[in-house]
Short mmCIF file of C-alpha atoms (C1' of nucleotides) in Angstrom, two decimals:
data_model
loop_
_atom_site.label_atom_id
_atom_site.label_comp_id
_atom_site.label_asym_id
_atom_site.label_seq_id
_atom_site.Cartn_x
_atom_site.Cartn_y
_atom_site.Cartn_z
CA UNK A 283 169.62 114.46 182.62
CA UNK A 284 172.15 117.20 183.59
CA UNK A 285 171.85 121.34 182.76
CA UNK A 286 173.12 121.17 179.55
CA UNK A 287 170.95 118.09 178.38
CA UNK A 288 168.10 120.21 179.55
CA UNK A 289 169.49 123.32 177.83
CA UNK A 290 169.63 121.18 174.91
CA UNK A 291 166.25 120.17 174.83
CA UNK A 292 165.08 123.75 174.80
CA UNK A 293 167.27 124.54 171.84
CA UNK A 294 165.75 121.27 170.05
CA UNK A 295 162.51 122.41 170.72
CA UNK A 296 162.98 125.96 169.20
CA UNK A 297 163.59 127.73 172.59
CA UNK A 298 166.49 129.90 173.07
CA UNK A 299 168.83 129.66 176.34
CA UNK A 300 168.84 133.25 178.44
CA UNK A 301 169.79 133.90 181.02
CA UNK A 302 166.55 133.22 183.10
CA UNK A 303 166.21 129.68 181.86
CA UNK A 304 169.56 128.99 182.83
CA UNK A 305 169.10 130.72 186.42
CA UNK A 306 165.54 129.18 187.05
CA UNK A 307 167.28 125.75 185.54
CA UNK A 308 170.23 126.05 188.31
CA UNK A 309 167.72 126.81 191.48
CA UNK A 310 165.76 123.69 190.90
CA UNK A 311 168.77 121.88 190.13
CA UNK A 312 170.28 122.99 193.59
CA UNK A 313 166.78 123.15 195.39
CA UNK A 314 166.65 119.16 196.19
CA UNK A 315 163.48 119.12 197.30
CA UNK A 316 159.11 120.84 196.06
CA UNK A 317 159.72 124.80 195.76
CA UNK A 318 156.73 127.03 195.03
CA UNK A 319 157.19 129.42 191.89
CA UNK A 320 157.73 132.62 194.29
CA UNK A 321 160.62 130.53 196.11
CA UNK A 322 162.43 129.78 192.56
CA UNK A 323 162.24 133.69 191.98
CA UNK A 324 163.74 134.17 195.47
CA UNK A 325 166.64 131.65 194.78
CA UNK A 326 166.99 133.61 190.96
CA UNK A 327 166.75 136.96 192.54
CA UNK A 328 169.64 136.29 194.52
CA UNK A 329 171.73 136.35 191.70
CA UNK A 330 169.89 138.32 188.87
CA UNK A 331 167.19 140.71 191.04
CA UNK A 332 165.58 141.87 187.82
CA UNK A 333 164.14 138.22 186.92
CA UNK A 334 160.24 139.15 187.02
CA UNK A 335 158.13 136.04 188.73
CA UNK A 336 156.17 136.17 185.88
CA UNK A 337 159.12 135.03 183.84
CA UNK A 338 159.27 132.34 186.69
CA UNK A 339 156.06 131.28 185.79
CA UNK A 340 156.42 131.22 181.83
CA UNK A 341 159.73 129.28 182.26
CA UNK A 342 158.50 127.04 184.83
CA UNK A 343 154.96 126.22 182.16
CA UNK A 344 157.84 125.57 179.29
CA UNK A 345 160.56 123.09 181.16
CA UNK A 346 157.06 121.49 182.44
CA UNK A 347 155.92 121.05 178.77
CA UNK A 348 159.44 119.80 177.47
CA UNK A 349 158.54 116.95 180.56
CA UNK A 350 161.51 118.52 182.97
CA UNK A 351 159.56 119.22 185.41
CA UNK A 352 156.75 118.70 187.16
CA UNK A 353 154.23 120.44 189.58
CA UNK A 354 152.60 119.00 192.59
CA UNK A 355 149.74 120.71 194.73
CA UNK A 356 150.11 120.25 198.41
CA UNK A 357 147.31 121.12 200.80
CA UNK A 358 145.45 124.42 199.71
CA UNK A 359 148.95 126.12 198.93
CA UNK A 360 150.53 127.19 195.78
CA UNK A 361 151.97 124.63 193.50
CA UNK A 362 155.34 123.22 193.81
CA UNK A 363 158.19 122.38 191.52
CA UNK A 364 160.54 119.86 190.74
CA UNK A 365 162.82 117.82 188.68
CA UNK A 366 160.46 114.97 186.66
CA UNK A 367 163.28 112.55 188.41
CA UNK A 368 161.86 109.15 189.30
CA UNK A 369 157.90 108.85 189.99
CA UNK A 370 156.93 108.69 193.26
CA UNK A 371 154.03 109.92 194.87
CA UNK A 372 153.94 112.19 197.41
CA UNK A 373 151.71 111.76 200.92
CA UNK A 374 151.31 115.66 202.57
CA UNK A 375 149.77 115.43 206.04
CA UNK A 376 146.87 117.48 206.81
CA UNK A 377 147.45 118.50 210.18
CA UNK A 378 151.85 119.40 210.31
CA UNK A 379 152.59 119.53 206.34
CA UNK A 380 155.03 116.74 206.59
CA UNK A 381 155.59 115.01 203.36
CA UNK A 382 156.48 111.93 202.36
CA UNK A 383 157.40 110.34 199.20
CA UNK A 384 156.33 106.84 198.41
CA UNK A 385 157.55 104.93 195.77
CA UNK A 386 155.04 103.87 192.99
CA UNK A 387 155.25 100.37 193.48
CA UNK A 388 153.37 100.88 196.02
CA UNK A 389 150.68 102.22 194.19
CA UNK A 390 150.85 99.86 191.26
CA UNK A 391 148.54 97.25 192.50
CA UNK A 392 145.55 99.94 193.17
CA UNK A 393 146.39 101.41 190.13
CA UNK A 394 146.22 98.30 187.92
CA UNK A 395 143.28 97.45 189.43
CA UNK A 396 141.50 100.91 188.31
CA UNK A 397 142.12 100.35 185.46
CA UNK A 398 140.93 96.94 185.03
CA UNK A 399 137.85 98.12 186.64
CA UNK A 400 137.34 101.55 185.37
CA UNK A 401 140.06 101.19 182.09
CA UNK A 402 140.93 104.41 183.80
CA UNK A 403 144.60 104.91 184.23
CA UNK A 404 145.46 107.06 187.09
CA UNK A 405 148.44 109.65 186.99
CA UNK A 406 149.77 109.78 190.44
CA UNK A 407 152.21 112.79 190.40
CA UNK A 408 150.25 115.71 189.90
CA UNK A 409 148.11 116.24 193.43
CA UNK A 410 149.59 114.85 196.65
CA UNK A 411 147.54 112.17 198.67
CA UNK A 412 145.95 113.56 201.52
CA UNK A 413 145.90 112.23 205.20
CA UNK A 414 147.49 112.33 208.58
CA UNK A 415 150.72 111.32 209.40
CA UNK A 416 151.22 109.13 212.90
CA UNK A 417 152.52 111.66 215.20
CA UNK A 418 149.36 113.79 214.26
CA UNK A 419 147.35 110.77 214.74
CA UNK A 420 148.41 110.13 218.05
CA UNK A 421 148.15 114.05 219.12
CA UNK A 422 144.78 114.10 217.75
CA UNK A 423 143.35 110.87 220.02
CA UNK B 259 121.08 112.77 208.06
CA UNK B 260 118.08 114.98 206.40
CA UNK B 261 117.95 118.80 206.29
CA UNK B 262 116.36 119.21 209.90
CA UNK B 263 119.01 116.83 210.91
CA UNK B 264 121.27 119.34 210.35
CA UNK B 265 119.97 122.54 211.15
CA UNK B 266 119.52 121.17 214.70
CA UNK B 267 123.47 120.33 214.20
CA UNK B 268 123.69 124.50 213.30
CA UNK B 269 121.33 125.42 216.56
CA UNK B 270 123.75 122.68 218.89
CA UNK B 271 126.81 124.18 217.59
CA UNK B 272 125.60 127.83 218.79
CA UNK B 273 124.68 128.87 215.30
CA UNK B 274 121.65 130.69 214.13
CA UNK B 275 118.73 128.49 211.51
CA UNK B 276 118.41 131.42 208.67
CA UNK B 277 116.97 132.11 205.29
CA UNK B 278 120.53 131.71 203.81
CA UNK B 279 121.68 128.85 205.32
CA UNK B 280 118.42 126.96 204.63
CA UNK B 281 118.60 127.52 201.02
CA UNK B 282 122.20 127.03 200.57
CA UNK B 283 121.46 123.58 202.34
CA UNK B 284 118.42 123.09 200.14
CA UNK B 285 120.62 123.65 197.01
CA UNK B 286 123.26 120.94 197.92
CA UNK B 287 121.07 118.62 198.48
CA UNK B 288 118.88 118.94 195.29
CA UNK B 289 122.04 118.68 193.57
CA UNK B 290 122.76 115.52 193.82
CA UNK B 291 126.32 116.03 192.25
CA UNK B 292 129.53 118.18 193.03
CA UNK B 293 128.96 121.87 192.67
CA UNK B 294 131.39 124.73 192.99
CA UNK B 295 130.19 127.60 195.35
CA UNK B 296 129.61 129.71 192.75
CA UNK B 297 127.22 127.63 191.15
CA UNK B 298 125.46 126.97 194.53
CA UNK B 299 125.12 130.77 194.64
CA UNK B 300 123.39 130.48 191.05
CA UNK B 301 120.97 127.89 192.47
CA UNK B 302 119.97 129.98 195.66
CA UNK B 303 119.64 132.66 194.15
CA UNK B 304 116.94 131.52 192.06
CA UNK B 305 114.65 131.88 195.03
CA UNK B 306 116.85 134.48 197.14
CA UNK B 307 118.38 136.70 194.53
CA UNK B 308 120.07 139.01 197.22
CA UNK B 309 121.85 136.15 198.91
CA UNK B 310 126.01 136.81 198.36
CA UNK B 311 128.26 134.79 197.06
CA UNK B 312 130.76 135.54 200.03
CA UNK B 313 127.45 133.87 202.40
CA UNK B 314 127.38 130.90 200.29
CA UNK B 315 131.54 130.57 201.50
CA UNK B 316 130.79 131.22 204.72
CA UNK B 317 128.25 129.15 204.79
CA UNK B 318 130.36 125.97 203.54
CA UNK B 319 132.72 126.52 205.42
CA UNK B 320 130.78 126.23 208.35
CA UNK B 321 128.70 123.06 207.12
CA UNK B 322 132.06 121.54 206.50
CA UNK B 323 133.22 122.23 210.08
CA UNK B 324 130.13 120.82 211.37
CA UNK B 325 131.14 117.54 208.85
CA UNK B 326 127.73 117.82 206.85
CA UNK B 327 130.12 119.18 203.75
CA UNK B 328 132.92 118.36 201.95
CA UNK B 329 134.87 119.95 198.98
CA UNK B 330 137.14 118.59 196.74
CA UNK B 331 139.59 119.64 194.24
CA UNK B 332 139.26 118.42 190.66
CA UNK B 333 142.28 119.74 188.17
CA UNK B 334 142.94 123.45 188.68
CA UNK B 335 139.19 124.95 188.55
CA UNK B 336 137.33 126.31 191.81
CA UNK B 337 136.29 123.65 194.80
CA UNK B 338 133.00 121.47 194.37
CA UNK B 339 130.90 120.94 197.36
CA UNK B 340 128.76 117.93 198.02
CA UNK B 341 127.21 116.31 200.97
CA UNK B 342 129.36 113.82 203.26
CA UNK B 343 127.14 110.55 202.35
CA UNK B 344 129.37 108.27 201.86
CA UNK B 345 132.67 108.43 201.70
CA UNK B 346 134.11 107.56 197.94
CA UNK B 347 136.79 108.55 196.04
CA UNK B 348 137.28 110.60 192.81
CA UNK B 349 138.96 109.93 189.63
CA UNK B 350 139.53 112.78 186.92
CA UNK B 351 140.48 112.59 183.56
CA UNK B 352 143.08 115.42 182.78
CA UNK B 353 141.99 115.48 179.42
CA UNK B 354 138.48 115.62 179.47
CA UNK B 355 137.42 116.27 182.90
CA UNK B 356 135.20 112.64 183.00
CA UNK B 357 134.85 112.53 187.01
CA UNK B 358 134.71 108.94 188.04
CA UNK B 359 133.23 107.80 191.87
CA UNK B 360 135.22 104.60 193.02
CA UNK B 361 134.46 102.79 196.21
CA UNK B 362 136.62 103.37 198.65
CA UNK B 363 137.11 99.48 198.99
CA UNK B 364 138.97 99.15 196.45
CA UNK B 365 141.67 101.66 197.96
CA UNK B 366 141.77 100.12 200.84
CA UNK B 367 144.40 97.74 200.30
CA UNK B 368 147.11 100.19 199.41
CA UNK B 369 145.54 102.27 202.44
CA UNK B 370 146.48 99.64 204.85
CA UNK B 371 149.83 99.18 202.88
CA UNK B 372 150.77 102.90 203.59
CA UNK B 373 149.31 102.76 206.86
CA UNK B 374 152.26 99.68 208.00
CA UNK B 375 155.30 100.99 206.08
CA UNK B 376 154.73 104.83 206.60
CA UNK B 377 152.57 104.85 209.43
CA UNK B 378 150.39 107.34 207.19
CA UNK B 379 146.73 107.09 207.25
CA UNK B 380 145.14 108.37 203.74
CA UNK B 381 141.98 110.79 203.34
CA UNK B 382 141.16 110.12 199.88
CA UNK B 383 138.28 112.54 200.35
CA UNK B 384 139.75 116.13 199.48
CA UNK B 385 141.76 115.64 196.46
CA UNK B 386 140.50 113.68 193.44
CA UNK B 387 142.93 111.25 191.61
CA UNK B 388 144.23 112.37 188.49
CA UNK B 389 144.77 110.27 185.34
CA UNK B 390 143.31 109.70 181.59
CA UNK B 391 140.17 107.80 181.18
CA UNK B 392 139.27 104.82 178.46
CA UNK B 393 138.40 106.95 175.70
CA UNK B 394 140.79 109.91 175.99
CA UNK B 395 143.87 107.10 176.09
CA UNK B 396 142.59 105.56 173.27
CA UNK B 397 141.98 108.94 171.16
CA UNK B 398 145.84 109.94 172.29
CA UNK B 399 147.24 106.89 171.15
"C1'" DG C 244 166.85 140.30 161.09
"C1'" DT C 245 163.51 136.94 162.79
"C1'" DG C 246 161.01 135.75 166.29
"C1'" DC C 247 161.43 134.04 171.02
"C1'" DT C 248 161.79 136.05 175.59
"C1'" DT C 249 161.64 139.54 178.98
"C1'" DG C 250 160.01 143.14 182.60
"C1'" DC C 251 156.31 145.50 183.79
"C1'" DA C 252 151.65 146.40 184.85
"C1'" DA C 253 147.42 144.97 184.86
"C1'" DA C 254 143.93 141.44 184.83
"C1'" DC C 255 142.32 137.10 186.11
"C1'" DG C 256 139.48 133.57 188.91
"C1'" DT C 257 138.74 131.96 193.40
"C1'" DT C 258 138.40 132.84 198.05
"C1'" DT C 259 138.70 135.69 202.27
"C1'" DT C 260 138.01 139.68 205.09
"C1'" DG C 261 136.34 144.13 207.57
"C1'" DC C 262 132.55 146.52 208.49
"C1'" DA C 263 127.99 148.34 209.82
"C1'" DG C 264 123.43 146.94 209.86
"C1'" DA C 265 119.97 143.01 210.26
"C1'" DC C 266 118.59 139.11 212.12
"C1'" DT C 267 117.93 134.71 215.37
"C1'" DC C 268 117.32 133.20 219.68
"C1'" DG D 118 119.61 142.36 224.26
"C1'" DA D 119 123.55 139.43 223.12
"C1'" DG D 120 125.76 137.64 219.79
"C1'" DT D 121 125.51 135.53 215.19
"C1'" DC D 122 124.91 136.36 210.39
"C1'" DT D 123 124.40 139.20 206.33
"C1'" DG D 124 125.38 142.20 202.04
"C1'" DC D 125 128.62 144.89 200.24
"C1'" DA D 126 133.05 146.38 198.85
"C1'" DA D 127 137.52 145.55 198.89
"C1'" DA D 128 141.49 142.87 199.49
"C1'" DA D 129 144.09 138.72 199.20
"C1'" DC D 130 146.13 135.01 196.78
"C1'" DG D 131 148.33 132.49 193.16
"C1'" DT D 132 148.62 132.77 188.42
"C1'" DT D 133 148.12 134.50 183.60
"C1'" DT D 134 148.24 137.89 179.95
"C1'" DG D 135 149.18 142.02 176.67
"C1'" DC D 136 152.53 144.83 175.31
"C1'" DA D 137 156.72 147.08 173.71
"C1'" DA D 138 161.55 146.60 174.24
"C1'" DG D 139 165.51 143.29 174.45
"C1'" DC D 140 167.99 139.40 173.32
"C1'" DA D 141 169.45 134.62 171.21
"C1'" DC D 142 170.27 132.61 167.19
#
DNA sequence: GTGCTTGCAAACGTTTTGCAGACTC
DNA sequence: GAGTCTGCAAAACGTTTGCAAGCAC
């Protein structure tokens, strides 16, 4: 899914395509990896200063709704952004803020059995696993 | 580890046994549950009705460095608190807020499987798994 | 022209902080 | 008496909202 599939979708769903969208759109698109809201407004501003953070924000809520993209929460931080590519789940270390990204398979036997156990199907993408990565392990002992 | 277990843990540490941190204390463990700060601050203030709501803070925070507290995050609301008995993890339904308490046994085999490829050890402690219980996936279907 | 979208300012909910006085040891 | 802890008020932080003007369609 490319900008102007995106830009599409928002036109499907009765949204109109400004200038904003398109900016806020573009930094994500360019931004490979998690960016907070306020970082997204710094990338916008860059090009169009007058974009307000709260626009940010109500964009960021819409492309989220339209399944575009998604927000993670890292640590006690704000929450980040980015492009609902593939699912993977994301391991943030406690200690240095590394993060990692882990491919769901991994995952998928835990998760299946949950919810054989529990029927309670668990939705890995929206808070980052917790822990400590090795080098902090070994700087800890 | 009972109440005077751990206000001997406050004295050791250098800290001071008072009213406040008694009650607070008190409060957590009649609650046998996860409660935000806030609503500890309700409870102690039942009996101590001039006791602050920026005590009850201080005070967790310093029960959790001590390792007598923990908090974790459910969805987007405030931090709950609850006594470090044993250590379990948390499923939360994003639809109806249903908090689940899964032995941390059954995580463990995924644990270990991070632990070899990534050299990542998980604290499932802090941030509760998100997903959609039985009942709300049926109802959405 | 309809009605979605914006900038701005202000509010929000949760948590943290600075301070002077009060308390524990 | 030394040093921790408290209430209070205020700030900090990330995020949301109400509003009137502006823009896409």
């Amino acid at each position: 899914m490319d900008e102007n599939d995106v830009l599409a979708l928002v036109r499907l769903s009765g949204g109109r395509v400004t200038k904003s969208r398109h900016a806020i759109l573009k930094s994500l698109i360019n931004a490979k990896e998690h960016i907070t809201a306020e970082e997204v407004a710094g990338l916008v501003r860059e090009q169009y200063p007058e974009i307000h953070l709260s626009t940010v924000y109500r964009n960021l809520e819409e492309l989220e709704k339209l399944g575009v993209v998604v927000h993670t929460h890292f640590l006690h931080g704000p929450a980040t952004y980015h492009l609902e590519n593939e699912i993977h789940v994301h391991l943030v270390c406690e200690s240095c803020g590394q993060i990692l990204e882990v491919s769901l398979e991994l995952l998928n036997p835990f998760m299946r059995e949950i919810k054989k156990n529990f029927n309670f199907s668990i939705n890995p993408k929206h808070f980052a696993l917790q822990g400590m990565c090795g080098v902090c392990t070994k700087a800890e002992s």
